Coordinates of C-alpha atoms and ligand atoms in Angstrom, one line a residue:
M458 CA -30.9 21.7 -4.4
P459 CA -27.5 23.6 -4.4
N460 CA -25.8 23.9 -7.7
L461 CA -22.1 23.3 -7.8
A462 CA -21.5 24.2 -11.5
Q463 CA -18.8 26.6 -10.3
L464 CA -16.8 23.7 -8.9
L465 CA -17.0 21.8 -12.2
T466 CA -15.9 24.8 -14.2
S467 CA -13.5 26.9 -12.2
K468 CA -12.2 24.7 -9.4
S469 CA -11.2 21.6 -11.3
S470 CA -8.2 21.4 -13.5
A471 CA -8.4 21.6 -17.3
E472 CA -8.2 17.7 -17.6
Y473 CA -11.2 17.2 -15.3
Q474 CA -13.2 19.9 -17.0
R475 CA -12.6 18.3 -20.3
V476 CA -13.9 15.0 -19.0
F477 CA -17.0 16.7 -17.4
N478 CA -17.8 18.6 -20.7
I479 CA -17.5 15.4 -22.8
C480 CA -19.8 13.7 -20.3
R481 CA -22.4 16.5 -20.7
D482 CA -22.2 16.2 -24.5
I483 CA -22.5 12.4 -24.6
S484 CA -25.4 12.4 -22.1
S485 CA -27.4 14.6 -24.4
E486 CA -26.6 12.4 -27.4
L487 CA -27.3 8.9 -26.0
E488 CA -31.0 8.1 -25.7
D489 CA -30.5 5.3 -23.2
V490 CA -28.7 7.5 -20.7
D491 CA -31.0 9.2 -18.2
G492 CA -28.4 10.8 -16.0
V493 CA -24.6 11.1 -15.6
Y494 CA -23.0 12.1 -12.3
V495 CA -19.6 12.6 -10.9
V496 CA -19.7 10.9 -7.5
G497 CA -17.7 10.1 -4.4
G498 CA -14.1 11.3 -3.7
V499 CA -14.0 13.8 -6.6
V500 CA -17.0 15.7 -5.3
R501 CA -15.7 15.6 -1.8
D502 CA -12.2 16.8 -2.8
L503 CA -13.5 19.6 -5.1
I504 CA -15.7 21.0 -2.2
L505 CA -12.7 20.8 0.0
D506 CA -10.4 22.4 -2.6
R507 CA -8.1 19.4 -2.6
E508 CA -6.6 17.9 -5.6
P509 CA -9.0 15.0 -6.6
G510 CA -8.0 11.5 -7.6
D511 CA -9.4 9.4 -10.3
I512 CA -12.9 10.2 -11.6
D513 CA -15.9 8.1 -10.6
L514 CA -18.9 8.4 -12.7
S515 CA -22.4 7.0 -12.1
V516 CA -24.6 6.5 -15.1
V517 CA -28.4 6.0 -14.8
G518 CA -29.0 3.9 -17.9
D519 CA -26.6 2.3 -20.4
A520 CA -23.2 2.7 -18.8
A521 CA -21.6 0.4 -21.3
A522 CA -22.5 2.6 -24.3
F523 CA -21.7 5.7 -22.3
S524 CA -18.2 4.5 -21.3
L525 CA -17.5 3.4 -24.8
A526 CA -18.3 6.8 -26.2
L527 CA -16.3 8.5 -23.4
A528 CA -13.2 6.4 -24.0
S529 CA -13.4 7.1 -27.7
R530 CA -13.6 10.9 -27.2
L531 CA -10.8 10.8 -24.7
G532 CA -8.6 8.9 -27.1
A533 CA -8.3 6.0 -24.7
R534 CA -8.5 2.3 -25.2
S535 CA -11.9 0.7 -25.0
P536 CA -13.1 0.5 -21.4
I537 CA -12.7 -2.8 -19.6
E538 CA -15.6 -4.2 -17.6
S539 CA -14.0 -4.7 -14.2
Q540 CA -17.0 -5.9 -12.3
F541 CA -20.7 -6.2 -13.1
Q542 CA -21.6 -3.1 -15.1
T543 CA -18.5 -1.2 -14.0
F544 CA -16.2 0.1 -16.7
K545 CA -12.6 1.3 -16.3
I546 CA -11.1 3.8 -18.7
D547 CA -7.4 3.7 -18.2
S548 CA -5.5 7.0 -18.3
E549 CA -2.6 5.2 -19.9
K550 CA -2.3 6.5 -23.5
M551 CA -4.4 9.6 -22.7
T552 CA -3.0 13.0 -22.2
I553 CA -0.3 13.2 -19.5
G554 CA -1.8 14.1 -16.1
M555 CA -5.2 12.7 -17.1
P556 CA -7.1 10.8 -14.4
S557 CA -8.4 7.3 -15.0
V558 CA -12.2 7.2 -15.1
D559 CA -14.4 4.5 -13.5
V560 CA -18.0 4.4 -14.8
V561 CA -20.6 2.4 -12.9
T562 CA -24.2 1.7 -13.6
A563 CA -26.2 3.4 -10.8
R564 CA -27.1 0.5 -8.6
S565 CA -28.3 -0.6 -5.2
E566 CA -26.4 -3.2 -3.2
T567 CA -27.6 -5.6 -0.5
Y568 CA -25.5 -7.8 1.7
T569 CA -26.8 -11.2 2.5
E570 CA -23.9 -12.0 4.8
P571 CA -21.4 -9.9 6.7
A572 CA -18.3 -9.1 4.7
A573 CA -19.6 -11.0 1.6
L574 CA -19.7 -9.4 -1.8
P575 CA -23.0 -7.5 -2.3
D576 CA -25.9 -8.5 -4.5
V577 CA -26.2 -5.7 -7.1
T578 CA -29.4 -4.5 -8.9
V579 CA -29.7 -1.5 -11.2
G580 CA -31.1 1.6 -9.5
T581 CA -31.4 5.3 -9.3
I582 CA -28.7 7.8 -8.3
D583 CA -30.2 7.9 -4.8
D584 CA -29.8 4.1 -4.6
D585 CA -26.2 4.5 -5.8
L586 CA -25.4 7.0 -3.1
K587 CA -27.1 4.9 -0.3
R588 CA -24.7 2.0 -0.9
R589 CA -21.6 4.2 -0.2
D590 CA -19.5 4.3 2.8
F591 CA -19.7 7.8 4.4
S592 CA -21.8 10.8 3.9
V593 CA -18.9 12.8 2.6
N594 CA -18.4 10.2 -0.1
A595 CA -22.1 9.9 -0.9
M596 CA -22.6 13.0 -2.9
A597 CA -23.1 13.3 -6.7
V598 CA -23.0 16.3 -9.0
S599 CA -24.9 16.1 -12.3
L600 CA -23.1 16.3 -15.5
S601 CA -26.2 16.2 -17.7
A602 CA -26.9 19.4 -19.7
T603 CA -30.4 19.7 -18.2
D604 CA -29.3 19.9 -14.6
W605 CA -25.6 20.5 -14.9
G606 CA -23.9 21.1 -11.6
N607 CA -26.9 20.0 -9.4
L608 CA -25.8 18.4 -6.2
V609 CA -27.5 15.2 -5.0
D610 CA -26.7 14.8 -1.3
P611 CA -29.3 12.6 0.5
A612 CA -27.0 12.0 3.5
N613 CA -26.0 15.7 4.0
G614 CA -22.4 15.0 3.2
F615 CA -22.0 18.7 2.5
G616 CA -22.9 19.5 6.1
D617 CA -20.5 16.9 7.3
I618 CA -17.7 18.4 5.3
M619 CA -18.4 21.7 6.9
R620 CA -18.5 20.0 10.3
K621 CA -15.3 18.1 9.4
R622 CA -16.6 14.7 10.3
I623 CA -16.7 11.2 8.9
K624 CA -20.1 9.7 9.4
V625 CA -21.3 6.3 8.3
L626 CA -24.6 6.1 6.4
H627 CA -26.3 3.4 8.5
D628 CA -25.7 1.2 11.6
G629 CA -25.0 -2.0 9.7
S630 CA -22.4 -0.4 7.4
F631 CA -19.3 -1.9 9.1
V632 CA -20.9 -5.3 9.4
D633 CA -21.8 -5.3 5.7
D634 CA -18.2 -4.3 4.8
P635 CA -15.6 -4.2 7.5
T636 CA -13.1 -2.7 5.0
R637 CA -15.0 0.5 5.7
I638 CA -13.3 0.6 9.1
F639 CA -9.9 1.1 7.4
R640 CA -11.5 3.6 5.1
A641 CA -13.0 5.6 8.0
V642 CA -9.7 5.9 9.8
R643 CA -7.8 6.7 6.5
Y644 CA -10.2 9.6 5.6
S645 CA -10.3 11.0 9.1
I646 CA -6.5 11.3 9.2
R647 CA -6.1 12.4 5.6
L648 CA -8.7 15.1 5.8
S649 CA -8.1 16.0 9.5
F650 CA -11.8 15.1 10.2
S651 CA -13.1 13.5 13.4
L652 CA -15.1 10.3 13.5
D653 CA -18.6 11.1 14.5
A654 CA -19.5 9.6 17.8
R655 CA -21.9 7.0 16.5
T656 CA -19.5 6.0 13.8
K657 CA -16.7 5.6 16.3
S658 CA -18.9 3.4 18.5
L659 CA -20.0 1.3 15.6
I660 CA -16.3 0.8 14.6
E661 CA -15.5 -0.4 18.2
K662 CA -18.4 -2.9 18.0
S663 CA -17.5 -4.1 14.5
L664 CA -13.7 -4.6 14.9
A665 CA -14.2 -8.4 15.4
N666 CA -15.7 -8.6 11.9
I667 CA -12.3 -7.9 10.4
D668 CA -11.6 -11.5 11.1
I669 CA -14.1 -12.5 8.4
L670 CA -12.2 -10.6 5.7
S671 CA -9.9 -12.5 3.5
G672 CA -6.2 -12.0 3.8
T673 CA -6.1 -10.3 0.4
R674 CA -8.7 -7.7 1.3
V675 CA -7.0 -6.9 4.7
R676 CA -3.7 -6.7 2.9
N677 CA -5.1 -4.3 0.3
E678 CA -6.4 -2.0 3.0
F679 CA -3.2 -2.2 5.0
E680 CA -1.1 -1.4 1.9
L681 CA -3.3 1.6 1.2
M682 CA -2.6 2.8 4.7
L683 CA 1.1 2.7 4.0
T684 CA 0.7 5.1 1.0
E685 CA -1.0 7.8 3.1
P686 CA 1.1 11.0 3.7
G687 CA -0.2 11.0 7.4
L688 CA 1.1 7.5 7.9
V689 CA 2.5 8.0 11.5
E690 CA -0.8 9.5 12.8
L691 CA -2.7 6.9 10.9
L692 CA -0.8 4.0 12.5
R693 CA -1.0 5.6 15.9
T694 CA -4.8 6.0 15.7
S695 CA -5.2 2.5 14.2
E696 CA -3.3 1.1 17.2
E697 CA -5.3 3.2 19.7
I698 CA -8.7 2.1 18.4
G699 CA -7.6 -1.6 18.2
L700 CA -7.6 -1.8 14.4
L701 CA -4.1 -3.3 14.2
A702 CA -4.7 -5.9 16.9
A703 CA -8.0 -6.7 15.1
I704 CA -5.9 -7.6 12.0
S705 CA -3.6 -9.9 14.0
P706 CA -3.2 -9.9 17.8
G707 CA 0.6 -9.5 17.5
L708 CA 0.5 -6.6 15.1
R709 CA 1.6 -3.5 16.8
I710 CA 3.9 -0.7 15.9
G711 CA 6.6 -0.3 18.5
S712 CA 7.0 3.1 20.1
K713 CA 10.6 3.2 18.8
A714 CA 9.5 2.4 15.3
L715 CA 6.9 5.2 15.5
L716 CA 9.5 7.7 16.7
V717 CA 11.8 6.7 13.9
L718 CA 9.0 7.0 11.3
E719 CA 8.0 10.3 12.7
E720 CA 11.5 11.7 12.3
M721 CA 11.7 10.2 8.8
A722 CA 8.3 11.9 7.9
E723 CA 9.7 15.2 9.1
N724 CA 12.7 14.8 6.8
D725 CA 10.6 13.5 4.0
S726 CA 12.5 10.2 4.1
V727 CA 9.9 7.6 4.9
P728 CA 11.0 4.4 2.9
S729 CA 9.2 4.3 -0.4
D730 CA 10.0 0.6 -0.6
Q731 CA 7.2 -1.4 0.9
T732 CA 9.5 -4.1 2.2
D733 CA 11.6 -1.6 4.1
L734 CA 8.5 0.0 5.5
L735 CA 7.0 -3.3 6.6
A736 CA 10.3 -4.3 8.3
L737 CA 10.4 -1.0 10.2
L738 CA 6.7 -1.1 11.2
T739 CA 6.9 -4.6 12.6
F740 CA 10.3 -4.2 14.3
G741 CA 10.2 -5.8 17.7
M742 CA 7.6 -8.5 17.1
N743 CA 8.7 -11.9 18.2
E744 CA 8.9 -15.0 15.9
D745 CA 5.4 -16.3 16.6
E746 CA 3.8 -12.9 16.2
A747 CA 5.6 -12.3 13.0
A748 CA 4.6 -15.7 11.6
Q749 CA 0.9 -15.0 12.6
V750 CA 0.9 -11.6 11.0
V751 CA 2.4 -12.8 7.7
N752 CA 0.0 -15.7 7.7
R753 CA -3.0 -13.4 8.2
F754 CA -2.1 -11.2 5.2
Q755 CA -1.8 -14.2 2.9
G756 CA 0.6 -12.2 0.6
P757 CA 2.7 -13.5 -2.2
A758 CA 5.6 -15.7 -1.2
N759 CA 8.1 -12.9 -0.6
W760 CA 5.5 -10.5 1.0
G761 CA 6.4 -11.0 4.6
E762 CA 10.0 -11.9 4.3
S763 CA 11.2 -8.8 6.0
I764 CA 8.7 -9.2 8.9
V765 CA 9.9 -12.7 9.6
G766 CA 13.5 -11.5 8.9
N767 CA 13.3 -9.1 11.8
A768 CA 12.6 -11.9 14.2
E769 CA 15.3 -14.1 12.7
L770 CA 17.8 -11.3 13.0
A771 CA 16.9 -10.6 16.6
K772 CA 17.9 -14.2 17.4
H773 CA 21.5 -13.8 16.2
V774 CA 22.3 -10.2 16.4
A775 CA 23.9 -10.2 19.8
V776 CA 26.9 -12.1 18.5
L777 CA 27.8 -9.0 16.4
D778 CA 28.7 -7.1 19.6
K779 CA 31.8 -9.4 20.0
S780 CA 34.9 -7.2 19.5
D781 CA 36.9 -10.0 17.7
I782 CA 34.2 -11.1 15.3
L783 CA 35.6 -11.5 11.8
P784 CA 34.0 -9.8 8.7
S785 CA 33.4 -13.3 7.2
E786 CA 31.5 -14.3 10.3
V787 CA 29.4 -11.1 10.0
V788 CA 28.5 -12.0 6.4
E789 CA 27.7 -15.6 7.4
I790 CA 25.2 -14.4 10.0
L791 CA 23.6 -11.7 7.9
K792 CA 23.6 -13.2 4.4
P793 CA 20.3 -15.1 5.0
V794 CA 18.6 -12.1 6.5
P795 CA 16.6 -9.7 4.2
T796 CA 18.4 -6.4 3.9
A797 CA 15.1 -4.6 4.7
S798 CA 15.3 -6.2 8.2
I799 CA 18.9 -5.2 8.6
R800 CA 18.1 -1.6 7.7
A801 CA 15.2 -1.6 10.1
Y802 CA 17.5 -2.8 12.9
V803 CA 19.9 0.0 12.1
E804 CA 17.1 2.5 12.4
A805 CA 15.2 1.2 15.4
G806 CA 17.6 -1.1 17.2
P807 CA 19.8 -0.2 20.2
P808 CA 23.0 1.8 19.6
L809 CA 25.4 -1.1 20.4
P810 CA 28.5 -2.2 18.5
R811 CA 26.2 -4.4 16.4
R812 CA 24.8 -1.3 14.7
D813 CA 28.3 -0.6 13.2
R814 CA 28.6 -4.2 12.0
L815 CA 25.2 -4.0 10.4
N816 CA 26.1 -0.8 8.6
Q817 CA 29.4 -2.3 7.5
Y818 CA 27.5 -5.2 6.1
L819 CA 25.0 -3.0 4.3
E820 CA 27.6 -0.6 2.9
K821 CA 30.5 -2.9 2.1
L822 CA 30.7 -6.5 3.2
Q823 CA 27.7 -7.8 1.4
F824 CA 29.2 -6.7 -1.9
V825 CA 32.7 -8.2 -1.4
K826 CA 33.5 -10.8 -4.2
P827 CA 36.7 -12.5 -5.2
D828 CA 38.5 -11.2 -8.3
T829 CA 39.0 -14.8 -9.3
T830 CA 36.3 -16.3 -11.5
G831 CA 35.5 -19.9 -12.3
A832 CA 37.4 -19.5 -15.6
D833 CA 40.5 -18.4 -13.7
L834 CA 40.3 -21.6 -11.6
I835 CA 40.0 -23.8 -14.7
D836 CA 43.0 -22.0 -16.3
A837 CA 44.9 -22.7 -13.1
G838 CA 44.2 -26.4 -13.6
I839 CA 41.5 -26.8 -11.0
P840 CA 39.0 -29.5 -12.2
E841 CA 35.4 -28.3 -13.0
G842 CA 32.7 -29.3 -10.5
P843 CA 31.3 -28.5 -7.1
V844 CA 34.8 -28.0 -5.8
M845 CA 35.0 -24.7 -7.7
G846 CA 32.1 -23.2 -5.8
K847 CA 33.7 -24.2 -2.5
L848 CA 37.0 -22.7 -3.4
I849 CA 35.4 -19.4 -4.5
E850 CA 33.7 -19.3 -1.1
V851 CA 37.0 -19.9 0.6
I852 CA 38.5 -17.1 -1.3
R853 CA 35.6 -14.7 -0.5
R854 CA 36.0 -15.4 3.2
A855 CA 39.7 -14.9 3.1
K856 CA 39.2 -11.6 1.1
L857 CA 36.7 -10.4 3.6
D858 CA 39.1 -11.1 6.5
G859 CA 42.0 -9.4 4.7
Q860 CA 44.0 -12.7 4.3
V861 CA 44.3 -12.2 0.5
K862 CA 44.6 -9.0 -1.3
T863 CA 45.5 -9.7 -4.9
K864 CA 44.2 -12.0 -7.5
D865 CA 47.5 -14.0 -7.5
E866 CA 47.1 -14.5 -3.7
E867 CA 43.5 -15.7 -4.3
L868 CA 44.7 -18.3 -6.8
E869 CA 47.5 -19.4 -4.6
L870 CA 45.0 -19.9 -1.8
A871 CA 42.7 -21.9 -4.0
K872 CA 45.5 -24.2 -5.2
S873 CA 46.7 -24.7 -1.6
R874 CA 43.2 -25.7 -0.5
L875 CA 42.4 -27.9 -3.4
P876 CA 43.9 -31.2 -2.1
G877 CA 41.8 -30.9 1.1
F878 CA 38.6 -30.7 -0.9
L879 CA 39.6 -33.5 -3.3
T880 CA 40.2 -35.9 -0.4
N881 CA 36.9 -35.0 1.4
Ligands
ATP426 P1 -9.4 8.2 -2.7 O1 -8.9 9.6 -2.9 O2 -8.9 7.5 -1.5 O3 -9.3 7.4 -4.0 P2 -12.2 7.9 -3.1 O4 -13.3 8.5 -2.3 O5 -12.2 8.3 -4.6 O6 -10.9 8.4 -2.4 P3 -12.3 5.1 -3.9 O7 -11.7 4.0 -3.0 O8 -11.7 5.4 -5.2 O9 -12.2 6.4 -2.9 O10 -13.8 4.9 -4.0 C1 -14.6 5.8 -4.8 C2 -16.0 5.9 -4.1 O11 -16.6 4.7 -4.1 C3 -15.9 6.4 -2.7 O12 -15.9 7.8 -2.6 C4 -17.2 5.8 -2.1 O13 -18.3 6.6 -2.5 C5 -17.3 4.5 -2.9 N1 -16.7 3.4 -2.1 C6 -15.5 2.9 -2.3 N2 -15.3 1.8 -1.5 C7 -16.4 1.6 -0.8 C8 -16.9 0.7 0.2 N3 -16.1 -0.2 0.7 N4 -18.1 0.8 0.7 C9 -19.0 1.8 0.2 N5 -18.6 2.7 -0.7 C10 -17.4 2.6 -1.2

């Protein structure tokens, strides 16, 4: 069995080494702990000499006692049991730059139905590795003093890292958990690995199972995609293999949006705001497709506003090409549209006069407000009530169109229009 002690001591940063050393000490002290392993992504990333993410530990034995001792020595709050026998030690309050630590009880998992949550039973480290997604994520390195650094690699993940390939552990893997399809594509792009031939064919056969996943699970996976540095390539590949269409038939990334995103990626200016990114990605989808996509993701109320907003804007945007359109009319058309959709249109829409109007709205028109306040109207003798709001709106429109310039002119306008509102 190869020994990777070198990785634990010289390749990982001081914070990781500190966690590993504490794990070694605790595993010698606790009688009910038979083994402690660092597993999954950290092992993969250390072998690849990439900066690892949060630490996943697998404990053979009493993981609750182990995680409590670990949290205490790290100066962290008591661990929280997130799922059955899984304990999260949050990096908050620990040293800056410290990763969070997830501790699981080594277990085996069985799926009674496709895409259901698995049945869990306590098991060995080999069982724990067998339940994982891909060979490159199914390696463990021992942190116990007695076999410190020993690699446990039943699926030959090490070999697959050398061959640069993502390989699933068994044929039913994507049926058990279709979120692994998203994960496979994500890792292959992130690590510049290829999908091994059998894995690729299993993905193709399992795409329809994405339908069984809840909206929340699909949304989580989709949102993880959006945070990947190789987003453009990831989207392109996802479209090519039919993953986007498997989420929702109308979900596709238009070629223009991809070009825009590619340029943004080159300039390091991909929108960090998720709403902006969603608007750009879904630019060009029609109203029905947009509604279907939003419905599929079952997000919180405002989640898909910019996706639906794109289709809404597309219905009205041509009017903005009229040369005699007034600024107040531009505002009236664009006010109900999410600004993320307007920004997406500026980036990906045609270079017609409408683009200037959209920019004017974003930069200036949306912020125009009267100088006159409700208190000013009362001082001017205007009765309190709904009429005040209507007069403020009249003033705003007049200001937008350059018909009033000063506060005095605004008040004059309000007084002159008051009788009309009172008689209505
Ligand atoms: P990342 O850098 O993306 O966080 P990671 O490999 O650490 O990579 P996590 O999502 O944090 O990914 O998962 C930790 C480990 O848990 C994985 O390496 C893998 O072994 C296992 N795992 C996570 N999700 C699944 C899944 N859906 N099916 C099987 N194993 C999984």
